[in-house]
CSV table of C-alpha atoms and ligand atoms in Angstrom, one decimal:
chain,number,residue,atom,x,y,z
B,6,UNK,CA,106.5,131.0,139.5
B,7,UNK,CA,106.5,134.2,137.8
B,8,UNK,CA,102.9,135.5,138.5
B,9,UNK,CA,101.3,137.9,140.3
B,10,UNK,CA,100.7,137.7,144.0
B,11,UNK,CA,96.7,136.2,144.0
B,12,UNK,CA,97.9,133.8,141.0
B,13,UNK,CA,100.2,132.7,143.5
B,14,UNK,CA,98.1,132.1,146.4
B,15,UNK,CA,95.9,130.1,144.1
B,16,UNK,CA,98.4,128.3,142.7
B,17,UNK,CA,100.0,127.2,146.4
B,18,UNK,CA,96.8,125.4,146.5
B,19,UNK,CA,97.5,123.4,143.2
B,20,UNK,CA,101.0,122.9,143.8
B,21,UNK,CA,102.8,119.8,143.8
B,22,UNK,CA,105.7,117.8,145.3
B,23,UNK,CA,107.8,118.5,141.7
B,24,UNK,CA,106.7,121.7,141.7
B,25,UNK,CA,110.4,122.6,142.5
B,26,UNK,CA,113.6,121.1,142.2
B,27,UNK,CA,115.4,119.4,145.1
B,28,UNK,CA,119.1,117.7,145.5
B,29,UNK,CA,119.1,113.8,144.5
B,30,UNK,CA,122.7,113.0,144.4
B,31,UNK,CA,126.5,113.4,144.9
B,32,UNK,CA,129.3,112.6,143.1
B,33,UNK,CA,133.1,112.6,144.5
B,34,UNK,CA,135.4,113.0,141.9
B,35,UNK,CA,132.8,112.2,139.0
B,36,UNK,CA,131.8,108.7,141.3
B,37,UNK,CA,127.9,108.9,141.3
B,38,UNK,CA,127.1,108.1,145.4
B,39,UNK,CA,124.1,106.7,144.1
B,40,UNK,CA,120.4,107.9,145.1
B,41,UNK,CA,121.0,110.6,148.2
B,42,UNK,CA,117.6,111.8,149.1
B,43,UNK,CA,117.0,111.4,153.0
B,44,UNK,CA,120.0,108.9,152.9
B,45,UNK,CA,123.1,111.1,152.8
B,46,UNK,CA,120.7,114.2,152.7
B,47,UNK,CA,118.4,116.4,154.6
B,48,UNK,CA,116.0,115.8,152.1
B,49,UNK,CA,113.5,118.7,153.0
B,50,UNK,CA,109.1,117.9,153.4
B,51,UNK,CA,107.9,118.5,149.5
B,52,UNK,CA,110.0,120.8,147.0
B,53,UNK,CA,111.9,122.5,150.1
B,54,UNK,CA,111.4,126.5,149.2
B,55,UNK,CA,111.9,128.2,152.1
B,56,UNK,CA,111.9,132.0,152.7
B,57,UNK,CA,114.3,134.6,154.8
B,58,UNK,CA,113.4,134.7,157.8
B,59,UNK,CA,109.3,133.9,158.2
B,60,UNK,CA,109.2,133.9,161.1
B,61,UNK,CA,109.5,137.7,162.2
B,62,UNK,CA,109.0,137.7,165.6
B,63,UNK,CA,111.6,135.7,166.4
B,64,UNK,CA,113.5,137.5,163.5
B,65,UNK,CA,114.6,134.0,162.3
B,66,UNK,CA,113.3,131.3,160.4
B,67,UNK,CA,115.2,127.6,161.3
B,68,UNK,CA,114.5,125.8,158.1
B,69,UNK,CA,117.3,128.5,155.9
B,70,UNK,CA,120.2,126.3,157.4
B,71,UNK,CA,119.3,122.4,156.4
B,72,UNK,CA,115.8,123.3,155.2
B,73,UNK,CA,112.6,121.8,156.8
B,74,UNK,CA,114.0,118.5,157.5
B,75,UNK,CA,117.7,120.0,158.6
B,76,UNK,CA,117.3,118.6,162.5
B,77,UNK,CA,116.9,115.0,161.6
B,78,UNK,CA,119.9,112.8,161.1
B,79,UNK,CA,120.1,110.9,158.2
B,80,UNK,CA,122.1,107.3,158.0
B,81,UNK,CA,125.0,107.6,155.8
B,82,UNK,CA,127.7,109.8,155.2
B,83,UNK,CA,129.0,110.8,152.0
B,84,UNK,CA,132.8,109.5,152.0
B,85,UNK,CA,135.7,111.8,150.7
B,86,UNK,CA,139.0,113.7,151.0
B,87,UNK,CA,140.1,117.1,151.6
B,88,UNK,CA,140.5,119.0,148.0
B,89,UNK,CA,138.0,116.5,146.2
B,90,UNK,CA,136.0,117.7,143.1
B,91,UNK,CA,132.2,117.2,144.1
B,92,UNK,CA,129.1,117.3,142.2
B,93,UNK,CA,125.8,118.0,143.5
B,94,UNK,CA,122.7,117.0,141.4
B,95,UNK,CA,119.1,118.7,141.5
B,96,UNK,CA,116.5,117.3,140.1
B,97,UNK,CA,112.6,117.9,139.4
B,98,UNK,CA,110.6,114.6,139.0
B,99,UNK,CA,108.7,116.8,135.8
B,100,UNK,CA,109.7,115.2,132.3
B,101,UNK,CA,109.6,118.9,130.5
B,102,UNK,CA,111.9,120.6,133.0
B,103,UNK,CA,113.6,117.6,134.6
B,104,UNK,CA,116.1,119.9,136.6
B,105,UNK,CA,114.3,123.4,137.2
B,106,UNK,CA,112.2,125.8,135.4
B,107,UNK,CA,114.0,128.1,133.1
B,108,UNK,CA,112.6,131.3,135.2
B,109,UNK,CA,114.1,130.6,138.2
B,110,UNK,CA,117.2,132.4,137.7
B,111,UNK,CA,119.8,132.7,140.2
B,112,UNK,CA,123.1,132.5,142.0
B,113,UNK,CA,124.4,128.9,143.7
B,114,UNK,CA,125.9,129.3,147.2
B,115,UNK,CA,127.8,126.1,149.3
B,116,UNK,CA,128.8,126.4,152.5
B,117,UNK,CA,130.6,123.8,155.2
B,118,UNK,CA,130.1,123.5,158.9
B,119,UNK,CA,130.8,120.6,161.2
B,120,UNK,CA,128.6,118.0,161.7
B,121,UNK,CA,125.8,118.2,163.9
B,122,UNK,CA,123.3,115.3,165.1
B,123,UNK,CA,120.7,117.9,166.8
B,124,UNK,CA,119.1,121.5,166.3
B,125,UNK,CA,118.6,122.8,162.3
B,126,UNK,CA,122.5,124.7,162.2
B,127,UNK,CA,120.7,127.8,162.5
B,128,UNK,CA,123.8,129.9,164.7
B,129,UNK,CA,126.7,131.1,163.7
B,130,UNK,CA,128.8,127.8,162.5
B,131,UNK,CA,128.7,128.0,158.7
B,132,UNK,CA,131.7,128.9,156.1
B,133,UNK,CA,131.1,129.6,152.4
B,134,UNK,CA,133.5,127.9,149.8
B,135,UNK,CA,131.7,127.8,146.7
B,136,UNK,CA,130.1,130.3,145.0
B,137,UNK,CA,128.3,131.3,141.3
B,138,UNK,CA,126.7,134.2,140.9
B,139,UNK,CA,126.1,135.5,137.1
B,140,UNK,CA,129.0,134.9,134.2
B,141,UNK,CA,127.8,136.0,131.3
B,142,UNK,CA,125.8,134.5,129.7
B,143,UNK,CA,124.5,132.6,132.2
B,144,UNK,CA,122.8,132.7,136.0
B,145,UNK,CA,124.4,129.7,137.9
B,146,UNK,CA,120.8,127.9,138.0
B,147,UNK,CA,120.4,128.6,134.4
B,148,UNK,CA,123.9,127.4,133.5
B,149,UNK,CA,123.0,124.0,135.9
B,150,UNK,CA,119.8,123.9,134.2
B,151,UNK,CA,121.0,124.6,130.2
B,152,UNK,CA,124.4,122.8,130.3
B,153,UNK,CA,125.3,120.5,133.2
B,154,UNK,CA,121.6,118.6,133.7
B,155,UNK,CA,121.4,119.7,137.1
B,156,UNK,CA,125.5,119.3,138.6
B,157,UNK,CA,127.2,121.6,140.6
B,158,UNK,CA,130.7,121.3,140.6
B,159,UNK,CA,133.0,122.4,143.5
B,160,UNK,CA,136.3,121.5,145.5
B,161,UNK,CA,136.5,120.6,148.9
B,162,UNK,CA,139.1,122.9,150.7
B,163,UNK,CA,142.3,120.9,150.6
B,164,UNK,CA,143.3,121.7,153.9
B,165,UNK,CA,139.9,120.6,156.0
B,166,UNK,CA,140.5,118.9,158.8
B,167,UNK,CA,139.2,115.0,158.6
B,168,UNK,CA,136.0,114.7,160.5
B,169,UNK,CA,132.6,114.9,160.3
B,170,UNK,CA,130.7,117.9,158.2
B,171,UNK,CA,127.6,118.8,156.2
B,172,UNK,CA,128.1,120.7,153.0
B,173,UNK,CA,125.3,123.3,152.3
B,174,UNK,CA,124.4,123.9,149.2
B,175,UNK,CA,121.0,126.5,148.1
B,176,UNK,CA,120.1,127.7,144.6
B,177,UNK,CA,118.9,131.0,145.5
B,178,UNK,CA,116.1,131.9,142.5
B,179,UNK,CA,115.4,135.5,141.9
B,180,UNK,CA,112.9,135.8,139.5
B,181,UNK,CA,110.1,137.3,142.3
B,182,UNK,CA,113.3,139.4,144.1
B,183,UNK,CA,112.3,142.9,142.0
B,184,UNK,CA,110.0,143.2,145.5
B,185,UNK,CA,111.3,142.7,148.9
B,186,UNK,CA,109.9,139.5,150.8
B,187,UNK,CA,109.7,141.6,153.8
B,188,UNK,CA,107.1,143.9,152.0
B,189,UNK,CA,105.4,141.8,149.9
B,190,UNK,CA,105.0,138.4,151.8
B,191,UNK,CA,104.8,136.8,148.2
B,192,UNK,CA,107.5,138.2,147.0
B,193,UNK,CA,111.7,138.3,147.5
B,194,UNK,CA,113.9,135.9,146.7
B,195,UNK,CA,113.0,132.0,146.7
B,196,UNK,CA,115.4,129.8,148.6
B,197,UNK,CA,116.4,126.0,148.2
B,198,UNK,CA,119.0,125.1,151.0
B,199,UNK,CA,119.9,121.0,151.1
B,200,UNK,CA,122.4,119.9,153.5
B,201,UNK,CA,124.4,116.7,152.6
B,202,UNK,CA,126.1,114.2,155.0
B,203,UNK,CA,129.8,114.0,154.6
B,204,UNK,CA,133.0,112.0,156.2
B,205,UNK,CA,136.2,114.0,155.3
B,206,UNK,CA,139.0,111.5,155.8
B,207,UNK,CA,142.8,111.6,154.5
B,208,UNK,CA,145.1,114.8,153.9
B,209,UNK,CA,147.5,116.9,156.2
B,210,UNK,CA,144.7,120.0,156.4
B,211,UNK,CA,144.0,121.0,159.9
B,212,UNK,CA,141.3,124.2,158.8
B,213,UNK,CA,138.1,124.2,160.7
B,214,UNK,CA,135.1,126.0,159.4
B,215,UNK,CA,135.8,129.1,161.4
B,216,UNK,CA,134.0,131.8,159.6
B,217,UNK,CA,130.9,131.9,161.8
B,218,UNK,CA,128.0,133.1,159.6
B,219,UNK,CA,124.7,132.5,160.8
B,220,UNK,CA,122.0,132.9,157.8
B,221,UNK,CA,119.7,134.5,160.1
B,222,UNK,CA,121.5,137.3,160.4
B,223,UNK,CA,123.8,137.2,157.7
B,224,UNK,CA,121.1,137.4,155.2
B,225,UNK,CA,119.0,140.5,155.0
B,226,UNK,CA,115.8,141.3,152.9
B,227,UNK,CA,118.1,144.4,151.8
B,228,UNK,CA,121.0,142.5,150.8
B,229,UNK,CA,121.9,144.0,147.0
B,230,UNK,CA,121.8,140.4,145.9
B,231,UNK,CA,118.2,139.8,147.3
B,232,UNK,CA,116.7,142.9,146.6
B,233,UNK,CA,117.4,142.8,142.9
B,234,UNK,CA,115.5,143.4,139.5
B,235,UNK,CA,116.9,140.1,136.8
B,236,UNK,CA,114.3,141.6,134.8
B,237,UNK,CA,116.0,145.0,133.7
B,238,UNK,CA,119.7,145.5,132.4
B,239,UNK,CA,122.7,144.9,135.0
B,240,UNK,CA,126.2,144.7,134.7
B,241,UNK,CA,127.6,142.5,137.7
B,242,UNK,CA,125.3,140.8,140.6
B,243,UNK,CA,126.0,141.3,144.0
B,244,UNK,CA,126.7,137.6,145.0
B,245,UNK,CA,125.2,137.2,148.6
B,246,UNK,CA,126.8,136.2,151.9
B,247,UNK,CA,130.0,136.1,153.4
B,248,UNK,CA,133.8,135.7,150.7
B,249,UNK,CA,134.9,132.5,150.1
B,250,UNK,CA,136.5,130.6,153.4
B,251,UNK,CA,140.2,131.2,153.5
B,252,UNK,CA,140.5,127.6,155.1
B,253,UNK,CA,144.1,127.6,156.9
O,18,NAG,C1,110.3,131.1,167.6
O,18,NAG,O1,111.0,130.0,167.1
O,18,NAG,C2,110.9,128.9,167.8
O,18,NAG,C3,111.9,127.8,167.3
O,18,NAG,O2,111.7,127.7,165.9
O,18,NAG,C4,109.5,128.4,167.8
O,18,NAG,O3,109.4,127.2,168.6
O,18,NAG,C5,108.6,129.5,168.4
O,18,NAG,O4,107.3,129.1,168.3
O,18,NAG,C6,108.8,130.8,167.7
O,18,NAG,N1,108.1,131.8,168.3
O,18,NAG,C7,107.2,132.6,167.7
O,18,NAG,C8,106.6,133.7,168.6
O,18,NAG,O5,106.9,132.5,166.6
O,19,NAG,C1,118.4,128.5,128.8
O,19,NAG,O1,117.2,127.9,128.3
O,19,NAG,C2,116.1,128.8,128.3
O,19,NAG,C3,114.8,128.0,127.9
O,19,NAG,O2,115.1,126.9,127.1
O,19,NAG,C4,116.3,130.0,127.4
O,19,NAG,O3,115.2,130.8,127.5
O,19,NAG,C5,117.6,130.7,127.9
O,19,NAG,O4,117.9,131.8,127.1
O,19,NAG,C6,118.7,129.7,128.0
O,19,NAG,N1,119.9,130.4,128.6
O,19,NAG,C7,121.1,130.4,128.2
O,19,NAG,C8,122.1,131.2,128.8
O,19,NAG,O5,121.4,129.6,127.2
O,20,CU,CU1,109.3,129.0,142.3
C-alpha cells in the first residue's frame, strides 16, 4: 500500500484475504501441477506478508522461511528432475489486479533446502538459485505482473541430488523500503515467502544445498537492497541475500 503510516493502520483494519497476492501453482517444464495452495504449498494464514524480523527480542521472526503456515506439512510433493524449467504462479483473487498491484515493485528471490516435516526452516539450511532483481525496464514483480500473468520462471540445478526439498520462493516489494522497518514499524520492505513441496528424482547430480543461509540473520534492515528509495533515480539494485548456489 503506498500510504502514509495512520492510513495504514486504518487500512489493516479494512484489509482483506486478496489484499495481496499469494503462490497458486507450479508448472514443471510448462506442465500446469494443477491447483497448489496448501496441497503442494505452505500456503500462508490470509495474503502471507510478513516482515524482517518482528519479533526483536528474539532478533528473529519464524514465519520469513515458509511464511506463517511454513511448519505444517502439506500432502503432495511436486514431482520433477534435476535441471527442470519451473514456473511459479501468484495470484490475487481481485479481477482488476489479478496477480499484484502495480506499486509493489520489487526483486524475486528462490531458494532450495532439503525437506523438512517439522520446525518453520528458520536456521541456516537454505541456498539461493534464482534470482531477479531490476533489468531495465522492469522490477521482477512488475515484469511477473505486466508480461508473464503472474509466472516465475527458473531451473532447477542440474546436479541436485534426488530427494526430498522445498523450493522457496518471496517477491520482496519495495515500495514502503525508502524508510527502514526497524525505525518505522510501518515501514521497510514487504515480504511474501511461499515454500513449495518438491520430489527431485532422476539425474547423475550429487549437490546438496550446502550454502547455509539463515534469513534471520542473513537479512538485515540495512541491507542496500532493503533500505532503498524505488521512488528516486538509480542505476543498478543491490539484489539481496547470498550469490547464486554453485551446486557441485
Ligand atoms: C521467541 O520466539 C519463540 C519461537 O517463535 C516464541 O515462542 C517466543 O515467544 C519468542 N519470545 C519472545 C520474547 O518474543
Ligand atoms: C506496468 O504496468 C503499470 C500499470 O499498468 C505501469 O504503470 C507500468 O509503467 C508498467 N511497467 C512496465 C515496465 O511496463
Ligand atoms: Cu502491500
Amino acid at each position: 500500500m503506498l500510504l502514509n503510516g495512520a492510513l495504514l493502520a486504518l487500512l489493516a483494519l479494512a484489509t482483506t484475504a486478496s489484499a495481496h497476492t499469494t503462490m497458486s501453482r507450479v508448472f514443471v517444464n510448462g506442465v500446469d501441477q494443477g491447483e497448489g495452495k496448501n496441497k503442494y504449498i505452505r500456503s500462508p494464514v490470509n495474503d502471507g506478508q510478513v516482515q524482517l524480523q518482528l519479533d526483536k527480542k528474539n532478533n528473529t521472526a519464524p514465519f520469513i522461511a515458509c511464511n506463517s503456515k511454513g511448519d505444517i506439512a502439506v500432502p503432495q510433493f511436486v514431482k520433477a528432475s534435476p535441471g527442470d524449467k519451473l514456473t511459479f504462479q501468484w495470484f490475487r483473487e481481485d479481477p482488476k489486479e489479478p496477480v499484484i498491484d502495480p506499486s509493489h515493485k520489487g526483486p524475486i528471490l528462490t531458494y532450495i533446502a532439503p525437506f523438512f516435516a517439522t520446525g518453520f526452516g528458520d536456521g541456516p539450511i537454505w541456498s539461493k538459485i534464482a534470482e531477479e532483481g531490476f533489468v531495465s525496464p522492469a522490477w521482477a514483480t512488475e515484469r511477473m505482473r505486466n508480461f508473464t500473468g503472474g509466472m516465475v520462471d527458473f531451473n532447477l540445478p542440474k546436479t541436485l541430488a534426488p530427494g526430498k526439498y522445498m523450493v522457496r520462493q518471496e517477491l520482496i516489494p519495495l515500495h514502503l523500503a525508502d524508510r527502514r522497518g526497524d525505525i518505522e514499524k510501518t515501514r521497510g520492505p514487504e515480504f511474501y515467502p511461499s515454500c513449495v513441496q518438491f520430489d527431485v528424482a532422476g539425474g547423475s547430480g550429487t549437490a546438496v544445498p550446502n550454502q547455509n543461509f539463515d534469513f534471520n540473520k542473513g537479512y538485515k534492515f540495512t541491507d542496500p537492497g532493503f533500505d532503498f528509495n524505488i521512488h528516486i533515480p538509480f542505476t543498478t539494485y543491490p539484489i539481496p541475500g547470498p550469490p547464486i548456489w554453485d551446486a557441485k
